[in-house]
Amino acid sequence: MEPSFILALFQHGYKVRTSTLYHLLKGKRTSSVLLYGFLYENLRFFQLFPELSEKQFDILLDNLVKQELLSKTSDSEVQITAKGLQSLTHEKDHYSWIDNYRFGKTDEMIWRLLQFTVQVVSQLSYNNKNYLPLEQSPLYQKQIKTYIKSLPKARLIETVKKEWSQIFSVLPEEEADFFAQQFSGYQTIGKASFQLMNEQETVFNRLLIKKEKLHHLIDTILLMPDVSFLKKLILPLVKQNENKSMNETARYLSTQFSIDALAVQRKVKLSTIKDHLMELALTKDFPFERFISQPTYACLRDYSKPYQDWTYRVVKQENPEVDYFEFRLYQIQKLREEREASR
């Protein structure tokens, strides 16, 4: 792992707990870890390094502290230094499209399914059945057979060709070429991704660059109309990244159940419902006013920004009646409004 990548995770400038960042990169799905990722705009790196050991992570941090790129503000907190921020100005940001929270669990499966689809449709367009399929697994074979049968042959070929043309017209030319050259089809064998990358890049950077491009591609496909063949093809795999129990809770948001009633209906603990609602608030359209009381709004509106510096302990001392769940929802709501306004 590149030390510059880890350093970039602190460029927000706030004092933060290193253990929570470690759990974010490792993929620990708790409300506190996900909230951390949201507050410091690192949620997209969730579970990026599931095999990372805490010892490896601590060594990386210690080296950055020794180089005076990070400073320890306590035993458990660090903050980036002016020297650290200066060093990042020379780094290229390859990672603006990475969204491991939304796509990381199934991104490679999605890419393999897309490649297999292109191969099958290409061979089909030439009526060629004598070829070695890219995928032998029933997972991919079943998916392809289901979707191929959903359209007449001529329309399927035309649709897939048209949709890929639309996608490549939206992507930067370099990215479109990167994917197109990996496709196999009739009398064509695609290249491996590493063959298309700069040999000067480290193995680590190659992996992240590939993920960056792939997530951009997936996001582009998801922006297509709901009737699009490729969008319908990958959507079930995209949804596998989501918390199924949380999505079940989300279905109840269209009702007027209270939080307590939601817990009863779902037959789960009240704390679980609150965790689900908090995670939904991070990225989905969310009815904040329904769950934040007017007294809480009144108590918190006069606190000075930035919202990332707020701690419940301090607020609780001054306003004992403020509920933790409402406090966090308010913090999320205001940060979302702030970020949307700055776009």
GROMACS .gro file of C-alpha atoms in nm:
model
  343
    1MET     CA    1   0.000   0.000   0.000
    2GLU     CA    2   0.127   0.347  -0.088
    3PRO     CA    3   0.186   0.579   0.212
    4SER     CA    4   0.063   0.873   0.000
    5PHE     CA    5  -0.277   0.705  -0.029
    6ILE     CA    6  -0.311   0.668   0.347
    7LEU     CA    7  -0.195   1.026   0.396
    8ALA     CA    8  -0.462   1.149   0.154
    9LEU     CA    9  -0.729   1.003   0.382
   10PHE     CA   10  -0.638   1.271   0.637
   11GLN     CA   11  -0.638   1.568   0.398
   12HIS     CA   12  -0.969   1.690   0.545
   13GLY     CA   13  -0.751   1.837   0.822
   14TYR     CA   14  -0.950   1.726   1.128
   15LYS     CA   15  -0.823   1.530   1.427
   16VAL     CA   16  -0.951   1.176   1.389
   17ARG     CA   17  -0.932   0.835   1.552
   18THR     CA   18  -0.700   0.607   1.358
   19SER     CA   19  -0.874   0.291   1.479
   20THR     CA   20  -1.201   0.399   1.317
   21LEU     CA   21  -1.027   0.465   0.986
   22TYR     CA   22  -0.869   0.120   1.007
   23HIS     CA   23  -1.212  -0.040   1.058
   24LEU     CA   24  -1.348   0.158   0.762
   25LEU     CA   25  -1.075   0.031   0.527
   26LYS     CA   26  -1.118  -0.320   0.668
   27GLY     CA   27  -1.495  -0.311   0.614
   28LYS     CA   28  -1.649  -0.314   0.962
   29ARG     CA   29  -2.011  -0.217   0.897
   30THR     CA   30  -2.119  -0.033   1.213
   31SER     CA   31  -2.299   0.300   1.232
   32SER     CA   32  -1.998   0.469   1.396
   33VAL     CA   33  -1.758   0.350   1.123
   34LEU     CA   34  -1.993   0.447   0.839
   35LEU     CA   35  -2.060   0.784   1.002
   36TYR     CA   36  -1.686   0.842   1.026
   37GLY     CA   37  -1.652   0.771   0.655
   38PHE     CA   38  -1.930   1.017   0.576
   39LEU     CA   39  -1.804   1.296   0.803
   40TYR     CA   40  -1.455   1.293   0.653
   41GLU     CA   41  -1.559   1.203   0.294
   42ASN     CA   42  -1.388   0.864   0.302
   43LEU     CA   43  -1.699   0.644   0.287
   44ARG     CA   44  -1.616   0.554  -0.074
   45PHE     CA   45  -1.309   0.364   0.052
   46PHE     CA   46  -1.517   0.134   0.274
   47GLN     CA   47  -1.376  -0.223   0.274
   48LEU     CA   48  -1.110  -0.127   0.021
   49PHE     CA   49  -0.851  -0.338   0.207
   50PRO     CA   50  -1.031  -0.630   0.377
   51GLU     CA   51  -0.701  -0.816   0.429
   52LEU     CA   52  -0.521  -0.521   0.592
   53SER     CA   53  -0.383  -0.607   0.934
   54GLU     CA   54  -0.385  -0.355   1.215
   55LYS     CA   55  -0.010  -0.401   1.254
   56GLN     CA   56   0.051  -0.308   0.888
   57PHE     CA   57  -0.173  -0.005   0.926
   58ASP     CA   58   0.000   0.112   1.244
   59ILE     CA   59   0.344   0.081   1.079
   60LEU     CA   60   0.228   0.298   0.789
   61LEU     CA   61   0.095   0.562   1.031
   62ASP     CA   62   0.408   0.556   1.245
   63ASN     CA   63   0.624   0.616   0.938
   64LEU     CA   64   0.407   0.912   0.834
   65VAL     CA   65   0.439   1.054   1.187
   66LYS     CA   66   0.819   1.011   1.179
   67GLN     CA   67   0.827   1.199   0.848
   68GLU     CA   68   0.623   1.476   1.015
   69LEU     CA   69   0.346   1.435   0.758
   70LEU     CA   70   0.105   1.340   1.037
   71SER     CA   71   0.110   1.448   1.400
   72LYS     CA   72  -0.026   1.257   1.696
   73THR     CA   73  -0.263   1.470   1.901
   74SER     CA   74  -0.327   1.185   2.148
   75ASP     CA   75  -0.265   0.812   2.175
   76SER     CA   76  -0.559   0.741   1.945
   77GLU     CA   77  -0.590   1.053   1.728
   78VAL     CA   78  -0.381   1.202   1.449
   79GLN     CA   79  -0.399   1.506   1.225
   80ILE     CA   80  -0.229   1.592   0.898
   81THR     CA   81   0.047   1.854   0.919
   82ALA     CA   82   0.113   2.148   0.690
   83LYS     CA   83   0.405   1.948   0.550
   84GLY     CA   84   0.168   1.658   0.485
   85LEU     CA   85  -0.081   1.878   0.300
   86GLN     CA   86   0.200   2.028   0.097
   87SER     CA   87   0.323   1.684  -0.008
   88LEU     CA   88  -0.023   1.593  -0.139
   89THR     CA   89  -0.028   1.885  -0.382
   90HIS     CA   90   0.219   1.689  -0.597
   91GLU     CA   91   0.008   1.374  -0.598
   92LYS     CA   92  -0.227   1.287  -0.880
   93ASP     CA   93  -0.578   1.198  -0.765
   94HIS     CA   94  -0.670   0.877  -0.945
   95TYR     CA   95  -0.945   0.796  -0.701
   96SER     CA   96  -1.231   1.045  -0.744
   97TRP     CA   97  -1.463   0.783  -0.897
   98ILE     CA   98  -1.392   0.500  -0.654
   99ASP     CA   99  -1.704   0.412  -0.454
  100ASN     CA  100  -1.635   0.087  -0.272
  101TYR     CA  101  -1.931   0.146  -0.042
  102ARG     CA  102  -2.170   0.116  -0.339
  103PHE     CA  103  -1.981  -0.121  -0.569
  104GLY     CA  104  -1.683  -0.282  -0.397
  105LYS     CA  105  -1.839  -0.614  -0.302
  106THR     CA  106  -1.937  -0.707  -0.660
  107ASP     CA  107  -1.743  -0.476  -0.895
  108GLU     CA  108  -1.526  -0.754  -1.040
  109MET     CA  109  -1.830  -0.979  -1.083
  110ILE     CA  110  -2.008  -0.699  -1.270
  111TRP     CA  111  -1.712  -0.648  -1.502
  112ARG     CA  112  -1.684  -1.019  -1.577
  113LEU     CA  113  -2.057  -1.033  -1.653
  114LEU     CA  114  -2.028  -0.734  -1.888
  115GLN     CA  115  -1.730  -0.889  -2.069
  116PHE     CA  116  -1.912  -1.221  -2.100
  117THR     CA  117  -2.221  -1.045  -2.238
  118VAL     CA  118  -2.018  -0.874  -2.508
  119GLN     CA  119  -1.854  -1.202  -2.605
  120VAL     CA  120  -2.184  -1.391  -2.627
  121VAL     CA  121  -2.365  -1.119  -2.822
  122SER     CA  122  -2.070  -1.075  -3.059
  123GLN     CA  123  -2.057  -1.448  -3.137
  124LEU     CA  124  -2.435  -1.455  -3.167
  125SER     CA  125  -2.425  -1.177  -3.424
  126TYR     CA  126  -2.210  -1.404  -3.646
  127ASN     CA  127  -2.415  -1.716  -3.565
  128ASN     CA  128  -2.103  -1.875  -3.424
  129LYS     CA  129  -2.153  -2.138  -3.155
  130ASN     CA  130  -1.804  -2.288  -3.172
  131TYR     CA  131  -1.610  -2.080  -2.919
  132LEU     CA  132  -1.474  -2.107  -2.566
  133PRO     CA  133  -1.693  -1.904  -2.325
  134LEU     CA  134  -1.512  -1.661  -2.098
  135GLU     CA  135  -1.720  -1.789  -1.808
  136GLN     CA  136  -1.815  -2.145  -1.717
  137SER     CA  137  -1.974  -2.064  -1.382
  138PRO     CA  138  -2.354  -2.111  -1.356
  139LEU     CA  139  -2.366  -1.766  -1.193
  140TYR     CA  140  -2.275  -1.596  -1.521
  141GLN     CA  141  -2.420  -1.856  -1.758
  142LYS     CA  142  -2.766  -1.833  -1.599
  143GLN     CA  143  -2.765  -1.453  -1.598
  144ILE     CA  144  -2.673  -1.435  -1.966
  145LYS     CA  145  -2.930  -1.696  -2.075
  146THR     CA  146  -3.205  -1.515  -1.884
  147TYR     CA  147  -3.136  -1.175  -2.037
  148ILE     CA  148  -3.064  -1.301  -2.388
  149LYS     CA  149  -3.404  -1.468  -2.395
  150SER     CA  150  -3.569  -1.140  -2.294
  151LEU     CA  151  -3.518  -0.988  -2.642
  152PRO     CA  152  -3.539  -1.114  -3.001
  153LYS     CA  153  -3.193  -1.188  -3.142
  154ALA     CA  154  -3.172  -0.895  -3.387
  155ARG     CA  155  -3.301  -0.647  -3.130
  156LEU     CA  156  -3.063  -0.780  -2.864
  157ILE     CA  157  -2.759  -0.732  -3.090
  158GLU     CA  158  -2.871  -0.383  -3.189
  159THR     CA  159  -2.952  -0.285  -2.829
  160VAL     CA  160  -2.622  -0.400  -2.679
  161LYS     CA  161  -2.421  -0.234  -2.956
  162LYS     CA  162  -2.616   0.092  -2.921
  163GLU     CA  163  -2.587   0.103  -2.542
  164TRP     CA  164  -2.211   0.044  -2.545
  165SER     CA  165  -2.176   0.321  -2.804
  166GLN     CA  166  -2.370   0.554  -2.573
  167ILE     CA  167  -2.156   0.458  -2.273
  168PHE     CA  168  -1.828   0.505  -2.458
  169SER     CA  169  -1.942   0.844  -2.587
  170VAL     CA  170  -1.988   0.958  -2.225
  171LEU     CA  171  -1.665   0.817  -2.084
  172PRO     CA  172  -1.331   0.988  -2.148
  173GLU     CA  173  -1.166   0.843  -2.459
  174GLU     CA  174  -0.883   0.688  -2.259
  175GLU     CA  175  -1.130   0.504  -2.034
  176ALA     CA  176  -1.345   0.389  -2.326
  177ASP     CA  177  -1.035   0.245  -2.494
  178PHE     CA  178  -0.932   0.077  -2.170
  179PHE     CA  179  -1.256  -0.121  -2.156
  180ALA     CA  180  -1.303  -0.178  -2.529
  181GLN     CA  181  -0.960  -0.338  -2.562
  182GLN     CA  182  -1.049  -0.593  -2.292
  183PHE     CA  183  -1.353  -0.722  -2.479
  184SER     CA  184  -1.343  -1.059  -2.652
  185GLY     CA  185  -1.576  -1.152  -2.934
  186TYR     CA  186  -1.592  -1.300  -3.280
  187GLN     CA  187  -1.229  -1.353  -3.395
  188THR     CA  188  -1.114  -1.115  -3.120
  189ILE     CA  189  -0.934  -1.187  -2.793
  190GLY     CA  190  -0.933  -0.910  -2.535
  191LYS     CA  191  -0.628  -0.794  -2.345
  192ALA     CA  192  -0.582  -0.816  -1.969
  193SER     CA  193  -0.617  -0.487  -1.780
  194PHE     CA  194  -0.253  -0.485  -1.666
  195GLN     CA  195  -0.141  -0.491  -2.030
  196LEU     CA  196  -0.315  -0.158  -2.085
  197MET     CA  197  -0.159   0.030  -1.793
  198ASN     CA  198   0.154   0.232  -1.753
  199GLU     CA  199   0.440  -0.001  -1.661
  200GLN     CA  200   0.583   0.270  -1.436
  201GLU     CA  201   0.283   0.247  -1.200
  202THR     CA  202   0.317   0.035  -0.887
  203VAL     CA  203   0.104  -0.278  -0.850
  204PHE     CA  204  -0.096  -0.097  -0.582
  205ASN     CA  205  -0.168   0.201  -0.808
  206ARG     CA  206  -0.265  -0.027  -1.096
  207LEU     CA  207  -0.523  -0.195  -0.876
  208LEU     CA  208  -0.671   0.136  -0.764
  209ILE     CA  209  -0.666   0.284  -1.115
  210LYS     CA  210  -0.851  -0.019  -1.245
  211LYS     CA  211  -1.109   0.012  -0.967
  212GLU     CA  212  -1.141   0.384  -1.036
  213LYS     CA  213  -1.221   0.327  -1.403
  214LEU     CA  214  -1.452   0.035  -1.331
  215HIS     CA  215  -1.659   0.226  -1.077
  216HIS     CA  216  -1.692   0.514  -1.322
  217LEU     CA  217  -1.819   0.267  -1.582
  218ILE     CA  218  -2.070   0.113  -1.341
  219ASP     CA  219  -2.193   0.455  -1.234
  220THR     CA  220  -2.235   0.556  -1.599
  221ILE     CA  221  -2.444   0.246  -1.671
  222LEU     CA  222  -2.663   0.311  -1.367
  223LEU     CA  223  -2.741   0.661  -1.499
  224MET     CA  224  -2.898   0.508  -1.810
  225PRO     CA  225  -3.279   0.473  -1.832
  226ASP     CA  226  -3.430   0.194  -1.622
  227VAL     CA  227  -3.530   0.003  -1.938
  228SER     CA  228  -3.167  -0.020  -2.055
  229PHE     CA  229  -3.051  -0.376  -2.114
  230LEU     CA  230  -2.710  -0.332  -1.949
  231LYS     CA  231  -2.853  -0.149  -1.648
  232LYS     CA  232  -3.106  -0.427  -1.585
  233LEU     CA  233  -2.824  -0.679  -1.631
  234ILE     CA  234  -2.595  -0.539  -1.359
  235LEU     CA  235  -2.850  -0.399  -1.114
  236PRO     CA  236  -2.901  -0.725  -0.918
  237LEU     CA  237  -2.525  -0.743  -0.857
  238VAL     CA  238  -2.508  -0.375  -0.757
  239LYS     CA  239  -2.784  -0.431  -0.501
  240GLN     CA  240  -2.580  -0.708  -0.338
  241ASN     CA  241  -2.358  -0.434  -0.194
  242GLU     CA  242  -2.648  -0.298   0.008
  243ASN     CA  243  -2.750  -0.399   0.359
  244LYS     CA  244  -3.060  -0.616   0.300
  245SER     CA  245  -3.196  -0.567   0.649
  246MET     CA  246  -3.151  -0.190   0.616
  247ASN     CA  247  -3.340  -0.194   0.286
  248GLU     CA  248  -3.624  -0.376   0.457
  249THR     CA  249  -3.638  -0.094   0.712
  250ALA     CA  250  -3.632   0.158   0.425
  251ARG     CA  251  -3.954   0.013   0.286
  252TYR     CA  252  -4.132   0.124   0.600
  253LEU     CA  253  -4.033   0.488   0.546
  254SER     CA  254  -4.333   0.524   0.316
  255THR     CA  255  -4.552   0.454   0.619
  256GLN     CA  256  -4.601   0.681   0.918
  257PHE     CA  257  -4.478   0.432   1.176
  258SER     CA  258  -4.278   0.571   1.467
  259ILE     CA  259  -3.930   0.432   1.530
  260ASP     CA  260  -4.066   0.212   1.808
  261ALA     CA  261  -4.341   0.084   1.580
  262LEU     CA  262  -4.083   0.016   1.308
  263ALA     CA  263  -3.887  -0.202   1.550
  264VAL     CA  264  -4.202  -0.394   1.639
  265GLN     CA  265  -4.297  -0.441   1.273
  266ARG     CA  266  -3.946  -0.556   1.180
  267LYS     CA  267  -3.911  -0.765   1.496
  268VAL     CA  268  -3.565  -0.622   1.564
  269LYS     CA  269  -3.409  -0.410   1.838
  270LEU     CA  270  -3.476  -0.037   1.846
  271SER     CA  271  -3.100   0.027   1.824
  272THR     CA  272  -3.088  -0.175   1.501
  273ILE     CA  273  -3.363   0.039   1.345
  274LYS     CA  274  -3.174   0.354   1.444
  275ASP     CA  275  -2.855   0.216   1.287
  276HIS     CA  276  -3.046   0.140   0.966
  277LEU     CA  277  -3.200   0.487   0.954
  278MET     CA  278  -2.865   0.653   1.018
  279GLU     CA  279  -2.702   0.461   0.733
  280LEU     CA  280  -2.991   0.545   0.501
  281ALA     CA  281  -2.946   0.911   0.591
  282LEU     CA  282  -2.584   0.904   0.471
  283THR     CA  283  -2.656   0.842   0.103
  284LYS     CA  284  -3.031   0.814   0.030
  285ASP     CA  285  -3.316   1.064   0.010
  286PHE     CA  286  -3.419   1.082   0.372
  287PRO     CA  287  -3.703   1.254   0.565
  288PHE     CA  288  -3.484   1.416   0.830
  289GLU     CA  289  -3.762   1.636   0.970
  290ARG     CA  290  -3.968   1.327   1.050
  291PHE     CA  291  -3.705   1.196   1.293
  292ILE     CA  292  -3.553   1.518   1.431
  293SER     CA  293  -3.770   1.703   1.682
  294GLN     CA  294  -3.814   2.078   1.678
  295PRO     CA  295  -3.649   2.114   2.023
  296THR     CA  296  -3.339   1.941   1.881
  297TYR     CA  297  -3.334   2.177   1.582
  298ALA     CA  298  -3.370   2.470   1.820
  299CYS     CA  299  -3.085   2.348   2.044
  300LEU     CA  300  -2.837   2.276   1.764
  301ARG     CA  301  -2.892   2.554   1.512
  302ASP     CA  302  -2.680   2.804   1.705
  303TYR     CA  303  -2.372   2.580   1.736
  304SER     CA  304  -2.084   2.703   1.524
  305LYS     CA  305  -1.955   2.505   1.228
  306PRO     CA  306  -1.773   2.294   1.108
  307TYR     CA  307  -2.009   2.006   1.181
  308GLN     CA  308  -1.723   1.753   1.172
  309ASP     CA  309  -1.589   1.898   1.497
  310TRP     CA  310  -1.911   1.844   1.688
  311THR     CA  311  -1.908   1.586   1.967
  312TYR     CA  312  -2.216   1.455   2.139
  313ARG     CA  313  -2.042   1.464   2.476
  314VAL     CA  314  -2.001   1.843   2.461
  315VAL     CA  315  -2.354   1.901   2.329
  316LYS     CA  316  -2.500   1.672   2.596
  317GLN     CA  317  -2.330   1.869   2.873
  318GLU     CA  318  -2.491   2.191   2.754
  319ASN     CA  319  -2.822   2.039   2.640
  320PRO     CA  320  -2.895   1.719   2.838
  321GLU     CA  321  -3.227   1.666   2.659
  322VAL     CA  322  -3.069   1.623   2.312
  323ASP     CA  323  -3.095   1.262   2.193
  324TYR     CA  324  -2.786   1.099   2.039
  325PHE     CA  325  -2.976   0.962   1.737
  326GLU     CA  326  -3.131   1.300   1.659
  327PHE     CA  327  -2.797   1.474   1.712
  328ARG     CA  328  -2.630   1.251   1.451
  329LEU     CA  329  -2.916   1.290   1.202
  330TYR     CA  330  -2.894   1.669   1.236
  331GLN     CA  331  -2.519   1.655   1.179
  332ILE     CA  332  -2.568   1.440   0.866
  333GLN     CA  333  -2.848   1.660   0.731
  334LYS     CA  334  -2.649   1.981   0.762
  335LEU     CA  335  -2.337   1.832   0.608
  336ARG     CA  336  -2.536   1.692   0.316
  337GLU     CA  337  -2.697   2.032   0.258
  338GLU     CA  338  -2.356   2.200   0.277
  339ARG     CA  339  -2.197   1.960   0.027
  340GLU     CA  340  -2.488   1.974  -0.215
  341ALA     CA  341  -2.478   2.354  -0.209
  342SER     CA  342  -2.105   2.354  -0.294
  343ARG     CA  343  -2.143   2.135  -0.605
   0.00000   0.00000   0.00000
